[in-house]
Every structure is written in C-alpha cells, then in structure tokens.
C-alpha cells in the first residue's frame, strides 16, 4: 500500500517487494554505523530504483511512484490500481512519449525511461470481460462483496491474529518512530502481569476477537435482472446491466457500456437501458466515480472503510494468490458475529462475473501450459526470474483447480468416464484435469498390499514428481500432479498427457520405457535413455538390468516401476515416480510375511510393501561414503599430509552424528576434485585437492523386487546391490535414529512442538514415520527431556492411527453423514471418560435413503475404538501402547492433531472431556486437556495472585454463554454441529525457486566469510527474487523473512530485523496457520527483536502470545521454553520489574532442573543467572545460596580450572562479603549499596533467538549445523551494582569481544540462553 513521503509524494510497495527493500535501507531512525557506507548503498539503490510521474485523466491528475528497472509494466499497472488516488482505474493503457507501452515488457525496454520521466494513463473502452472484472473489483473495494461460502477455502481461511496481539496503533508507532505511541487507556505495566505458568491453554488465543462491523458504503450492488443485454443492444455497446442501492435508499439501474457506466431509465418492471435525460444523466468511466456522484454519503463512508481496513497490516488484508490459505482447526461458534452469513444476491452471480455466459474462460489446457512454461528460455537471469515466476503462479492455479475438482469428485458431483467399473476403478475428467482414486481398483498392487499400497504409492508419486520438477532436466516432462485427501478418500489429480488414452496398434506397448504391465512386460526405447540417465545420476539411481516374465534381460536407467511415455506432442513424459529409492528391506523382513524368513500371520503384516527409504537418507549416506573415500585417498598421501588427514578425520567424526552433512562437492559430476583444507596458497591447493572421479555410488531401486538374475555374474552384481541397500538400512537404524535421539536429549537442536514439526525433523534426517515406534522405545525411561519426545511420538502414532480408522469409516459413507461419523468417533476417542458408549447422531429418515452405505461406525464404542487404535499402532509402527494410554493422552493437543490431519474445522466451545474436569475455554484442570507435566514447577502466577487473573486492555474473556465460545451441555463431548466444516488436505508437486535459493545461500556464505556488503546485497536480491517469484503471501517467503530478520538482528540492523519479523509472522499465520510451530518461533523472535529495538512492553505481548500458543499445540513446560522464559525474564529486568523477573528465572530453573537434572551444567548456568536476579531483587542471602550451587556444580562437572568455575567462585566470594556487610550495616541495606569488586566474567543476562526445530539458533540464520553452548552474563559485579542502585542501564554497555574458541557442546548443551556467540 502507499505511504506519504515527507515531500507529499507517494511511494509504493510494489508486488515484487521493492518498496520493502527501499524501506529497509531508508529507515529514518535506522542505526547507522558508517555514513559513507549508507551513501554508497543509497547510490546503488537509486541506480535500480527511481521515481517517475504518472499523469492521470482525473484528480489528482498526477502521482509519483518508485519503480525498478527490472520491473515489468504489469507490476507498474498493479501498483497504480492499488493506490488510493487511482483506485477507480482498471481498464487503461500507459503511454510514454506519445507511444503505447506493451504491458508485457520490462521497464528497461522502454526507450528513454529514467528518473523523473512522465507516463500518461489513458482510459480504454471496456469489453464485456473487463466490465465484469471491474464490477468484481469495485465490489471488493467498497466492501460490498459480503462473505463467501467457498468450496475449497474453509472458515476464516488465511486468518491472521498479528494485529490483535498488539494494537495496530502501537505497532505502527513503534515501527515509524522507534517507540510505542502513547495508549489512550490505562494499561498494565507489562503484558506478563497476570501470567500463570500452570494455567491450561486458552482457546481464545487462536480465535479472532469480536470486531466492529466495517462501515457500509452502499446497501447493495449486483447484476440487474435485465442482464444480459439483448442482441441488438450488444451491437450498440451495452455490456452489462447493474443495480445499485445507495445508503440513502435510492435504487439506480446502471448500464455498463464500452465507454463507461451510466444511469439508465430502467426500473424493476420497465426495461429502458438508455441514459436518463439531464440533469440526471450521471455517467463516468469508472463505476467507483459513478457511485460517488450518485450517493452523497459515499465518499465519507468509503474513507471510513479505508480507515477501518488500515487498522490492520496491509499483509493481513491482501488476497492470497500463489498459495492455498491456511484453514484454522478451531473457528468461532456459528452463532457469533464472526460467522454470520449475510444476504448477498451477487454471490450467486460471481460465477457468471468471473467466467462469462459460456463459462469457457476458466477452461485451460493445463498440460500444455505446464510444458510450455518448462520450455521457456532460461539463459539470462531475467529469463529465469520470468520462467520461475510463471511456474509458481501456474502451479498455484492448477493446485486450486485440481483441489476444487477433487472435492466435487469425492462428493459424487462429477460423472465418471467408465460408470460400469467399480467405484475405486472409476476415472473422471473435470476442468481439463484427470481424476482417479488412490485405491487399487484394477488390481495393480494386489501383491504389494492392495488399497493401502495404492494409497501410499500415489503419495510417493507426488513426492517423486516434485523431485523431478526441482531438478528441471531439459527434455524430461512431468504431468501436473496433486493428491487430495477428503472425506476418507484419496484422489489423484493429473493434467492430461497427450496420447495417454490413445489406443495403440496390436503388438505396441502402451508405455514406451519401463514396466508396461507390472514387471511382466518391460519396454525399452533409446530416446528415453539420455534424459533418464541425467535423472538417475542426480538421484543416485544405478543403471541396472531387470528381467521380464520370459527371463529376457532389459537394462534400465530407473526403476522398472518408473515409466516413460512419448506423448503425441512429441514430448518425453515420466510417470509413476513412487519408487525412486530402494525398499527398506530390513523393515520388510521384520514386518512383511512374504519377505520374512519365518512364517507370520497376515494379521501381523505391515499394511503394504511400499516401504521405501527416504531420498534424504540416500543423500546423507552418499556423503558419508564420499567422506570415507576422501579420507582413504588422503591416507595414501605422503606424511606431509598427515596433519590434514587428522583434521579431516576429526571433522568427519564430528559430523557423523548427524545426517545433515555438507561437503564442497555438491556437483561432483562437474567438479571432479574436492578441497579438504581452506589454505589459499597455490602449493597447498595443489596438494590438498582430491580427485573424486573414481568415487561412484548409486543404488538399484529394484533389488528385493522378485528380480531373477540369469548368469553368475549377474547374480553377483545383484547381490552386491542388495548388500549396498542393506548397508543404508543399517546406517538408518544404527546411526541416524540414535543420533537424532542423542541430539534432542543433549539439547543441541530445537525440540519439536507437535506432530507436524516432529515429522519435518524426521524427514530432514531421512527417517520415515514408520520408525516412530522405534523412537518411542528408545526414549522410554531416559529422563524428562526424552520423555517429552516419547510423548510426542506416542501422540503422533495415536493421531495417525485414528486418521486411518476414520478414513476407513468415511470412505463408503454419504457426505451428509460425514460430520455425524467424525463427531461419534471423536466422542469415542476423547470423550470416553464422560460417556463410554456414546450414541451416533444419525438422522434415520435420511439413513433410509442410502441403502448401500457403510453404517458400521454407528455400532462403534470407546472400547472398540481403543482396541482398533492399539492394533493400528502395533501394525504400522511396531509399538505396543501401554495399558491406560487413553487416560494419559493430552486431550486438547490430540484433538488439534487429528483435526489437522483430517481437515476438520471445529466450533470453539467448552469441550468437556470428563465428568470431573471441564475445559472451560482455558479454565479447566490440567488433566482435562492433558497438559499435566512429568515434573512440577512453581504453582503460583508470576505476580503472586495465586491464579486470579486480571483482564488486560483489549483482552476479552468469553463467558460460558458467549456466542464465540459456547458451553457443552450434552451427555457427549462432541455434537454433530461442533464439526463446522471439513476441508481437503492437499499435497502438491510445486518446485522451489532455484534462483532465489541460490541467492539466499550465496548471501549466507558471504556473511559467514565476513563479506558483509556483498552478503547484504545478495540477501536483498534473494528477498526480491522470493517476492517476485512466489508473491509476498507464500510459506517460502515467510521463511526467508524469518531468516533475513535473524541475519539483520545479528548484524545489529534492528529496524530492518523488526520489519521483516513482523512480515514473517503475518505471512506464516496466513499460509501455515495461526498456531503452527513456525508461527510460534516467528512470534518469539519478533518479541526478541522488538526488545532489542527498545520496545520491551510490546515484545512481552508477543512473547506471551507465543507462550499461550505453545500451551495449545504442546501443553505445559516444553523443553525449549527455558530459552523463552529466560528471554522474558531479561525483558522484565530491563523494565526494572526485578521481583517478577526473578520469578521467571526461578521457573526457568525449575524446568531446567527437571529436564537436565539438578547437577547439570545447564542448571548451574541458570543458578548463576538467578543469583544475579536475586541480587537485583535485594535478596543477598538467596543470591549467595544460588551462586554457591552454581559454583559447586561447575567445580564438580568442569573442574576447578574451568573459567566458569573461576568466575562463579569470584562472584560467590564478593556476594558473600556483601551479604555479610549488608547484615551488619542497615544503612547499606537502605542505600542498596554493596562493595564493588572489579571482575570481567563471561556471563550474560542477554536474550537469544529461539532455535528452529532441528536447528540451533545459529542454524536458522546461516544454515549451518553448528553446536552452540549455553552462555552466561558478561556484566561485572560493578556493573550489576550500578544497575541495582539505578545508576545506569547495563544494556548500553560496550559489547565484549567475541570468543574465538568453542566450548565442548557435550558439557554445555541444553536450553539456549544468553547472547549468541
């Protein structure tokens, strides 16, 4: 949106994000360390960003905008229509020097365009399509569109709570002025005044509060009943007939003409579409201008509407176009004002307005668009940007169209092409998309597990297509592929490949390369070999022989299951990409009877045989073997290299604990040498580079797939391939999984918060979900920290098993009974303590209409469901749930997990999970939502109010009869109406932008190498590329905002860090979810950055919101909450709330003692910090006691010579002396003076960023897998005493020099506190 500059001109935030970059580098209050550097940056910025003037046909007749030479004219057009002064324009073209500008060229291609140039906006005549689009735009703009009941987007889709957490005027004032604006009403001294660590989750945290209705600008505007124009009037230029009712109650019939809009003489009963005679002959080129002339109150109400909308950040209002908006799992009650359904006749007309009378404008040849986009030039950077931008938008459009079609297929609203086949074998075509079910309708997977195998295969296929799309191999094409899970059905949506339905001549195979009919018939085609070879080389797939049913040998570049099809358009398509990696043979031998050496009953069989290894594991194992090869080569060098070899060996050993290893030979096929040392001298370079051309490692994906080698040589080769696969399986079980558990136990990486973050962590390490049982067994009885991981793993297994159970019941159930089935199964799972035998709420009259439906869910009770879930957990994860598991679950967290997995949107209410405890929107006993922790912390609120909560300003506490959160009064926990909606779960194959990722990685590397200017330039370029390619509202953009904010924070560019952190929060909320783990991390870091920027009160609001979100998705006392609680304590100390700060430090210590033990180094560090807090709170005796504890632990664990032991001893000595002095001299107590001893310890009460799941805080900024330590305060006793006496703020101290040595991570792992080193 536009902002006024100091000179009165307008500057924009253009769609490609240039306005954001301009804001970052031109913050009026930004900290500037070097004026000459800033001048240089401004000069460089002005080379690509400059102002131009747009001449307008109406007031204000001219505006000034900032543009980039790399922008397209389309971007400039979009910027113009989004400015308040130019809202009315939508049908126009631009001219420069009297010549019309092509809308599809870059500004650099306009001859003579420079700073200060003038571009003239010329209004064009309308077409019918442009008139329809103008109508839609104006309705949205003036707030007349009402609510939309979209079939794809759920209730409150794309919700953001960012502007609710902190009032918008407070944020706006902080960003623009560097300090919060003064509140209009009294408020608490800080946001943590009434915070209670032991209070259960508040559901209202993720609900939007009641809002004032937006000002109405008109009563209604819709398509008239006289529409469309008759034939003879079309030839006179009539396009549409509209009807407008103003706020004054006057009704006007309007004609949309090629020349604009005018009021006609028609009425509701008389048709006369010609202009009214003067003086009532009102007309205008824009509908917006016409309405303002017809309604005297329109301008004032429209201005009030804009002010109402401006109370939110613009990003919270922008439409999401390049991603599917996030659908919250908890939505306001249907009776609340937020869910009110408003009358709007135009809602039924939008299909016509969008698609026209013939409804043909939305029909697209998806496959041709995909392949044509793939064939766009990629030579220059501009070509690549344009190509990736088009690709991203195309995938977004296709994913939306495919998901909408899949919903209709699942609901039975699309006729099948083969209605005589059984339901699972039926295929559909809708909107030029081919649909089929993810089930074994034709018996292809009979020997692999039937429907279960088919379901898994299509999911793996999407992953494979995404991998091929990411590689972007020239000459190899993939169909657009999306998998949609909806109402228990898995539906595959694919673009129609030309020739896939073509009937071949007798003797010709339907497939040109790979297996035709399973493995019985294998086709070979030399034309496919080169492109398949490129793919296989990158994916570590070995060229290998396969044998058909006749025993004939065929040599393939990929799996026999992967097929090549030569389309009738001459393109080479690759299909069925579900087997790009080998089978997990170790798992199958244990869990699949056909593979197992001993007989097992079929009931104990794993559900399918599609258990393949993850590509991340293959990549990690390849790097491991490559390092071994390099070490072996080094061992053959002369003894001069022994030192280098030892360094490399140590490096290899340190990295072997994790699969996230990186080497310097990512493109080993182009660079056949790898450097093993960073020495820059020519001689050492020659000596230290290893030729890796002799290293080859690839895997045969068809081993253990009934392949029968014929000759002895072939049998030996096959046996060798099998052993290689077994080695990878062994590596997974014996190294990767234990390393993950070890890292989480030692606190060296961010701890997962929920099932989604746990899954991302597992997949990043190359671990499949089927190993959750093994992880749960490894974490049993291994201490509280791993008990938390065990709880997450068990909860995820239960949630996934419940999902499979629900899908089985939903699959053959009519749509109208889906909510009844889900509510009943939720009652059996989560409401068993309230009612062990709930009764399904089924309308018997409706039930009689569906005689062939599956009604078995009606007979299910709690006990049967528990038995079914136990069986599923045992079958799928090889884990036996403990007796009484159903009573130990976290009810609220498990409800959230199953809702996200099934696409449920539940009504917010006081769900009652047992007879004795009730979750009254956050006021229940802990057992009601499963938030009881395995350890106890202080049970008081931090302000000593014993849990009595005070309402904050703007903090609305719903009562039991509140329409936003209603009470549960039935005998069952869930009612049918509690399931407000069911949304689809979408898995797509959209690739990441290679160009944007390259710029981001290059920027990170430059920053690590201390090339600050180059690094900043590359990072800004990466941000610009992300915004251009993805659009601003996209998960990938949220992640780059997060990473860049971290980097700017570390570079001490606080204003830029804060602005990017705000954007990261909003975009992640709208695209990932208001309570996703990434959103929580973004909120925590936003609070940290606001504190660093001097807005500590605001920072505490964000931290409190994040803590409340944490309770919802995890429960109480998450292992990583130590970092957050410590940060909040430091912030409270900064505000000089010493007593409350000390209480937060005590809570942090209590959690740390429970997680790490009372004798751990982490506990000692927190004792050290608490001692300082106690000193600030004038509790000298307590300070001495805690410092003594810290010294004792440091002395025992690290030894007397360790610097931590020495520093704590010095502090203990001085605190003891001062405690004695205080006891003797009352005057010193009153004056709060202690003896001053000059010390320079390395212990800090600073804040640090929250680490991402699976990463350290450093990783999230620079992308490294480094092990960080738990640091302490760098203030001296003298500084601390000045702080106690109020003589100065120790935060304004000269920063200490960074340490160049690293501490032993084994000794200092855990919650991460203190300033990053």
mmCIF file of N, CA and C in Angstrom, residues 1041-1121:
data_model
loop_
_atom_site.group_PDB
_atom_site.id
_atom_site.type_symbol
_atom_site.label_atom_id
_atom_site.label_comp_id
_atom_site.label_asym_id
_atom_site.label_seq_id
_atom_site.Cartn_x
_atom_site.Cartn_y
_atom_site.Cartn_z
ATOM 1 N N UNK A 1041 11.765 -14.288 5.110
ATOM 2 C CA UNK A 1041 11.631 -13.156 6.028
ATOM 3 C C UNK A 1041 12.231 -13.509 7.385
ATOM 4 N N UNK A 1042 11.928 -14.718 7.858
ATOM 5 C CA UNK A 1042 12.438 -15.160 9.162
ATOM 6 C C UNK A 1042 13.967 -15.224 9.154
ATOM 7 N N UNK A 1043 14.525 -15.840 8.142
ATOM 8 C CA UNK A 1043 15.974 -15.985 8.099
ATOM 9 C C UNK A 1043 16.675 -14.633 7.966
ATOM 10 N N UNK A 1044 16.130 -13.767 7.132
ATOM 11 C CA UNK A 1044 16.767 -12.462 6.961
ATOM 12 C C UNK A 1044 16.625 -11.607 8.211
ATOM 13 N N UNK A 1045 15.505 -11.719 8.897
ATOM 14 C CA UNK A 1045 15.361 -10.957 10.144
ATOM 15 C C UNK A 1045 16.400 -11.409 11.158
ATOM 16 N N UNK A 1046 16.674 -12.708 11.202
ATOM 17 C CA UNK A 1046 17.718 -13.214 12.103
ATOM 18 C C UNK A 1046 19.081 -12.636 11.732
ATOM 19 N N UNK A 1047 19.367 -12.611 10.436
ATOM 20 C CA UNK A 1047 20.663 -12.092 9.991
ATOM 21 C C UNK A 1047 20.801 -10.603 10.289
ATOM 22 N N UNK A 1048 19.756 -9.843 10.036
ATOM 23 C CA UNK A 1048 19.821 -8.412 10.325
ATOM 24 C C UNK A 1048 19.952 -8.164 11.824
ATOM 25 N N UNK A 1049 19.304 -8.991 12.627
ATOM 26 C CA UNK A 1049 19.434 -8.871 14.074
ATOM 27 C C UNK A 1049 20.889 -9.115 14.497
ATOM 28 N N UNK A 1050 21.501 -10.112 13.919
ATOM 29 C CA UNK A 1050 22.894 -10.404 14.253
ATOM 30 C C UNK A 1050 23.838 -9.316 13.756
ATOM 31 N N UNK A 1051 23.441 -8.631 12.686
ATOM 32 C CA UNK A 1051 24.252 -7.527 12.165
ATOM 33 C C UNK A 1051 23.925 -6.204 12.851
ATOM 34 N N UNK A 1052 23.029 -6.254 13.855
ATOM 35 C CA UNK A 1052 22.644 -5.087 14.634
ATOM 36 C C UNK A 1052 21.877 -4.054 13.814
ATOM 37 N N UNK A 1053 21.227 -4.503 12.746
ATOM 38 C CA UNK A 1053 20.332 -3.622 11.991
ATOM 39 C C UNK A 1053 18.913 -3.914 12.477
ATOM 40 N N UNK A 1054 18.577 -3.278 13.600
ATOM 41 C CA UNK A 1054 17.401 -3.691 14.355
ATOM 42 C C UNK A 1054 16.094 -3.330 13.659
ATOM 43 N N UNK A 1055 16.023 -2.144 13.066
ATOM 44 C CA UNK A 1055 14.773 -1.749 12.421
ATOM 45 C C UNK A 1055 14.414 -2.685 11.281
ATOM 46 N N UNK A 1056 15.425 -3.042 10.488
ATOM 47 C CA UNK A 1056 15.174 -3.973 9.386
ATOM 48 C C UNK A 1056 14.754 -5.334 9.916
ATOM 49 N N UNK A 1057 15.392 -5.782 10.997
ATOM 50 C CA UNK A 1057 15.047 -7.079 11.585
ATOM 51 C C UNK A 1057 13.605 -7.085 12.075
ATOM 52 N N UNK A 1058 13.189 -6.001 12.727
ATOM 53 C CA UNK A 1058 11.821 -5.920 13.256
ATOM 54 C C UNK A 1058 10.811 -5.929 12.126
ATOM 55 N N UNK A 1059 11.049 -5.132 11.086
ATOM 56 C CA UNK A 1059 10.077 -5.062 9.995
ATOM 57 C C UNK A 1059 9.927 -6.420 9.306
ATOM 58 N N UNK A 1060 11.037 -7.090 9.061
ATOM 59 C CA UNK A 1060 10.958 -8.408 8.424
ATOM 60 C C UNK A 1060 10.304 -9.430 9.347
ATOM 61 N N UNK A 1061 10.549 -9.315 10.650
ATOM 62 C CA UNK A 1061 9.949 -10.257 11.598
ATOM 63 C C UNK A 1061 8.435 -10.089 11.647
ATOM 64 N N UNK A 1062 7.955 -8.847 11.575
ATOM 65 C CA UNK A 1062 6.508 -8.629 11.518
ATOM 66 C C UNK A 1062 5.916 -9.299 10.291
ATOM 67 N N UNK A 1063 6.573 -9.131 9.167
ATOM 68 C CA UNK A 1063 6.072 -9.738 7.932
ATOM 69 C C UNK A 1063 6.115 -11.263 8.021
ATOM 70 N N UNK A 1064 7.163 -11.800 8.631
ATOM 71 C CA UNK A 1064 7.267 -13.253 8.779
ATOM 72 C C UNK A 1064 6.095 -13.797 9.589
ATOM 73 N N UNK A 1065 5.716 -13.085 10.648
ATOM 74 C CA UNK A 1065 4.599 -13.527 11.485
ATOM 75 C C UNK A 1065 3.303 -13.558 10.687
ATOM 76 N N UNK A 1066 3.006 -12.458 9.994
ATOM 77 C CA UNK A 1066 1.724 -12.365 9.289
ATOM 78 C C UNK A 1066 1.637 -13.404 8.175
ATOM 79 N N UNK A 1067 2.695 -13.508 7.378
ATOM 80 C CA UNK A 1067 2.658 -14.436 6.248
ATOM 81 C C UNK A 1067 2.589 -15.871 6.735
ATOM 82 N N UNK A 1068 3.317 -16.209 7.788
ATOM 83 C CA UNK A 1068 3.259 -17.585 8.312
ATOM 84 C C UNK A 1068 1.888 -17.881 8.912
ATOM 85 N N UNK A 1069 1.280 -16.907 9.584
ATOM 86 C CA UNK A 1069 -0.070 -17.119 10.117
ATOM 87 C C UNK A 1069 -1.061 -17.420 8.998
ATOM 88 N N UNK A 1070 -0.974 -16.671 7.910
ATOM 89 C CA UNK A 1070 -1.978 -16.785 6.855
ATOM 90 C C UNK A 1070 -1.755 -17.994 5.953
ATOM 91 N N UNK A 1071 -0.533 -18.482 5.860
ATOM 92 C CA UNK A 1071 -0.255 -19.585 4.947
ATOM 93 C C UNK A 1071 0.066 -20.895 5.655
ATOM 94 N N UNK A 1072 0.542 -20.830 6.904
ATOM 95 C CA UNK A 1072 0.897 -22.042 7.639
ATOM 96 C C UNK A 1072 -0.037 -22.323 8.813
ATOM 97 N N UNK A 1073 -0.675 -21.289 9.330
ATOM 98 C CA UNK A 1073 -1.593 -21.475 10.439
ATOM 99 C C UNK A 1073 -1.272 -20.546 11.595
ATOM 100 N N UNK A 1074 -2.318 -20.082 12.287
ATOM 101 C CA UNK A 1074 -2.097 -19.150 13.395
ATOM 102 C C UNK A 1074 -1.428 -19.833 14.575
ATOM 103 N N UNK A 1075 -1.436 -21.171 14.609
ATOM 104 C CA UNK A 1075 -0.788 -21.881 15.723
ATOM 105 C C UNK A 1075 0.230 -22.897 15.222
ATOM 106 N N UNK A 1076 0.798 -22.672 14.047
ATOM 107 C CA UNK A 1076 1.835 -23.579 13.558
ATOM 108 C C UNK A 1076 3.126 -23.360 14.340
ATOM 109 N N UNK A 1077 4.000 -24.338 14.323
ATOM 110 C CA UNK A 1077 5.258 -24.210 15.070
ATOM 111 C C UNK A 1077 6.114 -23.074 14.520
ATOM 112 N N UNK A 1078 6.081 -22.867 13.206
ATOM 113 C CA UNK A 1078 6.863 -21.782 12.620
ATOM 114 C C UNK A 1078 6.302 -20.426 13.025
ATOM 115 N N UNK A 1079 4.992 -20.315 13.139
ATOM 116 C CA UNK A 1079 4.387 -19.063 13.594
ATOM 117 C C UNK A 1079 4.822 -18.744 15.021
ATOM 118 N N UNK A 1080 4.869 -19.760 15.871
ATOM 119 C CA UNK A 1080 5.300 -19.544 17.253
ATOM 120 C C UNK A 1080 6.737 -19.045 17.294
ATOM 121 N N UNK A 1081 7.608 -19.680 16.538
ATOM 122 C CA UNK A 1081 9.005 -19.237 16.505
ATOM 123 C C UNK A 1081 9.119 -17.816 15.978
ATOM 124 N N UNK A 1082 8.310 -17.482 14.985
ATOM 125 C CA UNK A 1082 8.350 -16.118 14.450
ATOM 126 C C UNK A 1082 7.888 -15.110 15.492
ATOM 127 N N UNK A 1083 6.871 -15.465 16.263
ATOM 128 C CA UNK A 1083 6.423 -14.570 17.327
ATOM 129 C C UNK A 1083 7.507 -14.399 18.397
ATOM 130 N N UNK A 1084 8.156 -15.489 18.774
ATOM 131 C CA UNK A 1084 9.194 -15.411 19.798
ATOM 132 C C UNK A 1084 10.342 -14.528 19.351
ATOM 133 N N UNK A 1085 10.772 -14.698 18.112
ATOM 134 C CA UNK A 1085 11.876 -13.876 17.630
ATOM 135 C C UNK A 1085 11.443 -12.432 17.389
ATOM 136 N N UNK A 1086 10.184 -12.219 16.997
ATOM 137 C CA UNK A 1086 9.686 -10.854 16.875
ATOM 138 C C UNK A 1086 9.747 -10.154 18.230
ATOM 139 N N UNK A 1087 9.349 -10.855 19.278
ATOM 140 C CA UNK A 1087 9.463 -10.271 20.605
ATOM 141 C C UNK A 1087 10.899 -9.939 20.968
ATOM 142 N N UNK A 1088 11.809 -10.822 20.630
ATOM 143 C CA UNK A 1088 13.229 -10.593 20.905
ATOM 144 C C UNK A 1088 13.729 -9.355 20.173
ATOM 145 N N UNK A 1089 13.361 -9.221 18.894
ATOM 146 C CA UNK A 1089 13.842 -8.096 18.093
ATOM 147 C C UNK A 1089 13.214 -6.776 18.554
ATOM 148 N N UNK A 1090 11.934 -6.809 18.937
ATOM 149 C CA UNK A 1090 11.302 -5.587 19.444
ATOM 150 C C UNK A 1090 11.973 -5.144 20.746
ATOM 151 N N UNK A 1091 12.328 -6.100 21.577
ATOM 152 C CA UNK A 1091 13.049 -5.765 22.811
ATOM 153 C C UNK A 1091 14.388 -5.117 22.482
ATOM 154 N N UNK A 1092 15.100 -5.691 21.544
ATOM 155 C CA UNK A 1092 16.391 -5.118 21.154
ATOM 156 C C UNK A 1092 16.227 -3.726 20.551
ATOM 157 N N UNK A 1093 15.050 -3.468 20.006
ATOM 158 C CA UNK A 1093 14.795 -2.177 19.379
ATOM 159 C C UNK A 1093 14.203 -1.166 20.363
ATOM 160 N N UNK A 1094 14.125 -1.562 21.626
ATOM 161 C CA UNK A 1094 13.651 -0.635 22.637
ATOM 162 C C UNK A 1094 12.169 -0.701 22.927
ATOM 163 N N UNK A 1095 11.447 -1.635 22.329
ATOM 164 C CA UNK A 1095 10.005 -1.751 22.547
ATOM 165 C C UNK A 1095 9.712 -2.968 23.422
ATOM 166 N N UNK A 1096 10.173 -2.930 24.655
ATOM 167 C CA UNK A 1096 10.120 -4.110 25.509
ATOM 168 C C UNK A 1096 8.689 -4.472 25.900
ATOM 169 N N UNK A 1097 7.839 -3.496 26.157
ATOM 170 C CA UNK A 1097 6.454 -3.819 26.522
ATOM 171 C C UNK A 1097 5.751 -4.541 25.376
ATOM 172 N N UNK A 1098 5.960 -4.061 24.179
ATOM 173 C CA UNK A 1098 5.375 -4.726 23.025
ATOM 174 C C UNK A 1098 5.961 -6.125 22.865
ATOM 175 N N UNK A 1099 7.259 -6.235 23.099
ATOM 176 C CA UNK A 1099 7.921 -7.529 22.972
ATOM 177 C C UNK A 1099 7.291 -8.549 23.910
ATOM 178 N N UNK A 1100 6.986 -8.142 25.123
ATOM 179 C CA UNK A 1100 6.384 -9.067 26.084
ATOM 180 C C UNK A 1100 4.994 -9.512 25.639
ATOM 181 N N UNK A 1101 4.265 -8.645 24.936
ATOM 182 C CA UNK A 1101 2.962 -9.054 24.407
ATOM 183 C C UNK A 1101 3.121 -10.187 23.400
ATOM 184 N N UNK A 1102 4.106 -10.056 22.519
ATOM 185 C CA UNK A 1102 4.335 -11.111 21.525
ATOM 186 C C UNK A 1102 4.806 -12.400 22.193
ATOM 187 N N UNK A 1103 5.674 -12.280 23.190
ATOM 188 C CA UNK A 1103 6.170 -13.467 23.884
ATOM 189 C C UNK A 1103 5.031 -14.169 24.617
ATOM 190 N N UNK A 1104 4.166 -13.385 25.259
ATOM 191 C CA UNK A 1104 3.043 -14.009 25.961
ATOM 192 C C UNK A 1104 2.132 -14.748 24.977
ATOM 193 N N UNK A 1105 1.856 -14.131 23.842
ATOM 194 C CA UNK A 1105 1.007 -14.793 22.842
ATOM 195 C C UNK A 1105 1.649 -16.105 22.387
ATOM 196 N N UNK A 1106 2.967 -16.079 22.176
ATOM 197 C CA UNK A 1106 3.660 -17.297 21.751
ATOM 198 C C UNK A 1106 3.591 -18.371 22.828
ATOM 199 N N UNK A 1107 3.721 -17.976 24.088
ATOM 200 C CA UNK A 1107 3.627 -18.958 25.173
ATOM 201 C C UNK A 1107 2.239 -19.574 25.247
ATOM 202 N N UNK A 1108 1.205 -18.770 25.014
ATOM 203 C CA UNK A 1108 -0.157 -19.308 25.013
ATOM 204 C C UNK A 1108 -0.350 -20.267 23.838
ATOM 205 N N UNK A 1109 0.202 -19.921 22.679
ATOM 206 C CA UNK A 1109 0.139 -20.836 21.535
ATOM 207 C C UNK A 1109 0.866 -22.134 21.847
ATOM 208 N N UNK A 1110 1.979 -22.025 22.535
ATOM 209 C CA UNK A 1110 2.773 -23.206 22.892
ATOM 210 C C UNK A 1110 1.954 -24.165 23.746
ATOM 211 N N UNK A 1111 1.175 -23.608 24.661
ATOM 212 C CA UNK A 1111 0.331 -24.460 25.502
ATOM 213 C C UNK A 1111 -0.701 -25.211 24.669
ATOM 214 N N UNK A 1112 -1.205 -24.549 23.618
ATOM 215 C CA UNK A 1112 -2.242 -25.186 22.806
ATOM 216 C C UNK A 1112 -1.672 -26.341 22.008
ATOM 217 N N UNK A 1113 -0.517 -26.153 21.404
ATOM 218 C CA UNK A 1113 -0.031 -27.192 20.497
ATOM 219 C C UNK A 1113 0.829 -28.237 21.202
ATOM 220 N N UNK A 1114 1.362 -27.920 22.386
ATOM 221 C CA UNK A 1114 2.188 -28.906 23.093
ATOM 222 C C UNK A 1114 1.676 -29.198 24.499
ATOM 223 N N UNK A 1115 1.283 -28.156 25.214
ATOM 224 C CA UNK A 1115 0.946 -28.312 26.621
ATOM 225 C C UNK A 1115 1.901 -27.496 27.465
ATOM 226 N N UNK A 1116 1.999 -27.828 28.742
ATOM 227 C CA UNK A 1116 2.851 -27.077 29.649
ATOM 228 C C UNK A 1116 4.299 -27.537 29.553
ATOM 229 N N UNK A 1117 5.213 -26.578 29.763
ATOM 230 C CA UNK A 1117 6.621 -26.873 30.002
ATOM 231 C C UNK A 1117 7.295 -27.620 28.852
ATOM 232 N N UNK A 1118 7.281 -27.007 27.683
ATOM 233 C CA UNK A 1118 8.039 -27.543 26.556
ATOM 234 C C UNK A 1118 9.530 -27.429 26.868
ATOM 235 N N UNK A 1119 10.340 -28.427 26.475
ATOM 236 C CA UNK A 1119 11.768 -28.368 26.814
ATOM 237 C C UNK A 1119 12.476 -27.095 26.359
ATOM 238 N N UNK A 1120 12.091 -26.552 25.206
ATOM 239 C CA UNK A 1120 12.753 -25.345 24.718
ATOM 240 C C UNK A 1120 12.179 -24.075 25.324
ATOM 241 N N UNK A 1121 11.176 -24.202 26.196
ATOM 242 C CA UNK A 1121 10.593 -22.994 26.782
ATOM 243 C C UNK A 1121 11.565 -22.320 27.749
#
